[in-house]
Amino acid sequence: MSEMNLKEIRAKARELAKGSCRVCPTCDGRACAGEVPGMGGTGTGASFMNNIAALRAISLTPRLVHQVHFPRTETEIFGLKLKFPLLVGPIGGIAFNLSQAMGEADYQEAIVFGAVDAGIVAGTPDAAPMEVMEVGLAQARAVGDGRTVPFIKPWEAERIKRELAMCLEAGSRVVCCDLDSVGLITLRLMGHPAYPKSQDELAEIIEAAHKMGLAFLIKGVMSLADAEACVAAGADGLVVSNHGGRVLDGVPGAAAALPLIAKKLKGRVKILVDGGFRSGVDVLKGLALGADAVMIGRPFAVAAIGGGREGVAFYAETLRAQLEQALIMTGCPDVAQANQDLLWPGPSRDLA
Ligand SMILES: Cc1cc2nc3c(=O)[nH]c(=O)nc-3n(C[C@H](O)[C@H](O)[C@H](O)COP(=O)(O)O)c2cc1C
């Protein structure tokens, strides 16, 4: 594909995904409701759909009397320089979630290298078979400079510590535990259940990570109580997320959970958010609601399947350009200055 365009990428992805992902005009969880394994949200799909709805419920305020012509989009988290505040969310199990639309290794290579080409960073997944993490870590070694974030499932502490050591050996600086994976049906189906952790258990795991010099994030935080417990246990950052709606039906959208958590904890730890973010405008909404960076999952799977590494970089660059335009249109000179003042007055702004 010489001239990348999203229409062609999406058409090819639709063909290769063989119905496991319909590549809908808006990726909103309606067509794939209940499809886990698959690309959907669990049960009625409400948690996935709520991610979209929560973002739609907030609006930006246009501001045009100002001198913001070239807003700054660069940022840094845990020493990782990002051209703009976005990470590619980890997606694993291409064989059973996406009808083998791509080999697992080819997928992780496209995601990791495409992200780096676009000046950002991708997350890589973990799963019951240890080989899944190995596939991501092989890409981490290949891309170098610690420019991936490996995700670790909430296994028993000994396996987590073993995986931390593997991440360190692969050159990682930051790791993330998707604590909410305890709700994943796929782990149970494969006989490798993961369990919730007490604050003390988390503290022990995080201490082990810190001793290795690794920053430790926790993903799947939706309540202030969990957020405060994770921070008390030593977490360096949180990902406000309902796992793309895949682990518990009937949960609010992440953008609805974010403001309260950010209000209490921003500045003390890094705050990331994911779930339903689709455009650069959505990324700006996430920043305005209090996130330091946003993650996007499924649309990058479409980009990787339909366009490989180039497709991933192309979609990321599209998001960056949209974000830049949104910063100009709201009069925000720097992503670091995005705050609730960019939001149209209403309940979500009052909370932020
Ligand atoms: C097929 C699939 C596999 C996923 N695998 C993982 C994983 O291994 N680890 C993880 O933390 N999140 C995983 N996620 C969740 C995503 O990283 C992310 O949180 C979610 O997809 C964000 O929502 P979005 O897709 O609406 O952007 C997966 C999501 C999907 C759809």
PDB file of C-alpha atoms and ligand atoms in Angstrom, residues 38-39 48 89-92 97 125-126 151 153 178 219 241 243-244 246 274-276 278 296-298, ligand 1:
ATOM      1  CA  GLY A  38     -13.709 -11.604  20.148  1.00  0.00           C
ATOM      2  CA  MET A  39     -13.466  -7.811  20.041  1.00  0.00           C
ATOM      3  CA  PHE A  48     -17.853  -0.785  26.126  1.00  0.00           C
ATOM      4  CA  GLY A  89      -3.130  -0.240  24.175  1.00  0.00           C
ATOM      5  CA  PRO A  90      -1.986  -3.852  24.510  1.00  0.00           C
ATOM      6  CA  ILE A  91      -4.079  -6.358  22.599  1.00  0.00           C
ATOM      7  CA  GLY A  92      -3.275 -10.045  22.735  1.00  0.00           C
ATOM      8  CA  ASN A  97     -10.019 -12.703  19.363  1.00  0.00           C
ATOM      9  CA  PRO A 125       0.141  -8.073  26.266  1.00  0.00           C
ATOM     10  CA  ASP A 126       0.413 -10.988  28.622  1.00  0.00           C
ATOM     11  CA  PHE A 151       1.584  -5.490  30.560  1.00  0.00           C
ATOM     12  CA  LYS A 153      -1.602 -10.070  34.332  1.00  0.00           C
ATOM     13  CA  ASP A 178      -3.854  -4.895  34.242  1.00  0.00           C
ATOM     14  CA  LYS A 219      -4.517  -0.547  34.897  1.00  0.00           C
ATOM     15  CA  SER A 241      -9.984   1.883  32.420  1.00  0.00           C
ATOM     16  CA  HIS A 243     -10.619  -2.872  30.011  1.00  0.00           C
ATOM     17  CA  GLY A 244     -12.587  -1.774  26.980  1.00  0.00           C
ATOM     18  CA  ARG A 246     -14.386  -6.733  28.555  1.00  0.00           C
ATOM     19  CA  ASP A 274      -8.463   4.358  27.982  1.00  0.00           C
ATOM     20  CA  GLY A 275     -11.739   3.084  26.598  1.00  0.00           C
ATOM     21  CA  GLY A 276     -13.619   4.489  23.638  1.00  0.00           C
ATOM     22  CA  ARG A 278     -11.148   7.280  18.802  1.00  0.00           C
ATOM     23  CA  ILE A 296      -6.312   3.572  22.389  1.00  0.00           C
ATOM     24  CA  GLY A 297      -6.916  -0.134  21.768  1.00  0.00           C
ATOM     25  CA  ARG A 298      -9.201  -1.554  19.096  1.00  0.00           C
TER      26      ARG A 298
HETATM   27  C1  LIG B   1      -8.948  -8.368  21.865  1.00  0.00           C
HETATM   28  C2  LIG B   1      -8.463  -7.543  23.020  1.00  0.00           C
HETATM   29  C3  LIG B   1      -7.387  -8.008  23.765  1.00  0.00           C
HETATM   30  C4  LIG B   1      -6.903  -7.248  24.840  1.00  0.00           C
HETATM   31  N1  LIG B   1      -5.813  -7.698  25.566  1.00  0.00           N
HETATM   32  C5  LIG B   1      -5.361  -6.951  26.612  1.00  0.00           C
HETATM   33  C6  LIG B   1      -4.219  -7.359  27.388  1.00  0.00           C
HETATM   34  O1  LIG B   1      -3.605  -8.389  27.145  1.00  0.00           O
HETATM   35  N2  LIG B   1      -3.852  -6.587  28.423  1.00  0.00           N
HETATM   36  C7  LIG B   1      -4.496  -5.418  28.730  1.00  0.00           C
HETATM   37  O2  LIG B   1      -4.126  -4.734  29.683  1.00  0.00           O
HETATM   38  N3  LIG B   1      -5.548  -5.001  28.013  1.00  0.00           N
HETATM   39  C8  LIG B   1      -5.992  -5.732  26.971  1.00  0.00           C
HETATM   40  N4  LIG B   1      -7.066  -5.292  26.249  1.00  0.00           N
HETATM   41  C9  LIG B   1      -7.689  -4.005  26.602  1.00  0.00           C
HETATM   42  C10 LIG B   1      -7.035  -2.859  25.834  1.00  0.00           C
HETATM   43  O3  LIG B   1      -5.685  -2.722  26.116  1.00  0.00           O
HETATM   44  C11 LIG B   1      -7.699  -1.521  26.189  1.00  0.00           C
HETATM   45  O4  LIG B   1      -7.782  -1.368  27.577  1.00  0.00           O
HETATM   46  C12 LIG B   1      -9.086  -1.378  25.613  1.00  0.00           C
HETATM   47  O5  LIG B   1      -9.214  -2.066  24.399  1.00  0.00           O
HETATM   48  C13 LIG B   1      -9.336   0.113  25.444  1.00  0.00           C
HETATM   49  O6  LIG B   1     -10.540   0.361  24.866  1.00  0.00           O
HETATM   50  P1  LIG B   1     -10.713   0.700  23.294  1.00  0.00           P
HETATM   51  O7  LIG B   1     -10.410  -0.562  22.585  1.00  0.00           O
HETATM   52  O8  LIG B   1     -12.132   1.099  23.248  1.00  0.00           O
HETATM   53  O9  LIG B   1      -9.765   1.812  22.929  1.00  0.00           O
HETATM   54  C14 LIG B   1      -7.545  -6.032  25.153  1.00  0.00           C
HETATM   55  C15 LIG B   1      -8.616  -5.571  24.379  1.00  0.00           C
HETATM   56  C16 LIG B   1      -9.071  -6.314  23.319  1.00  0.00           C
HETATM   57  C17 LIG B   1     -10.219  -5.762  22.500  1.00  0.00           C
END
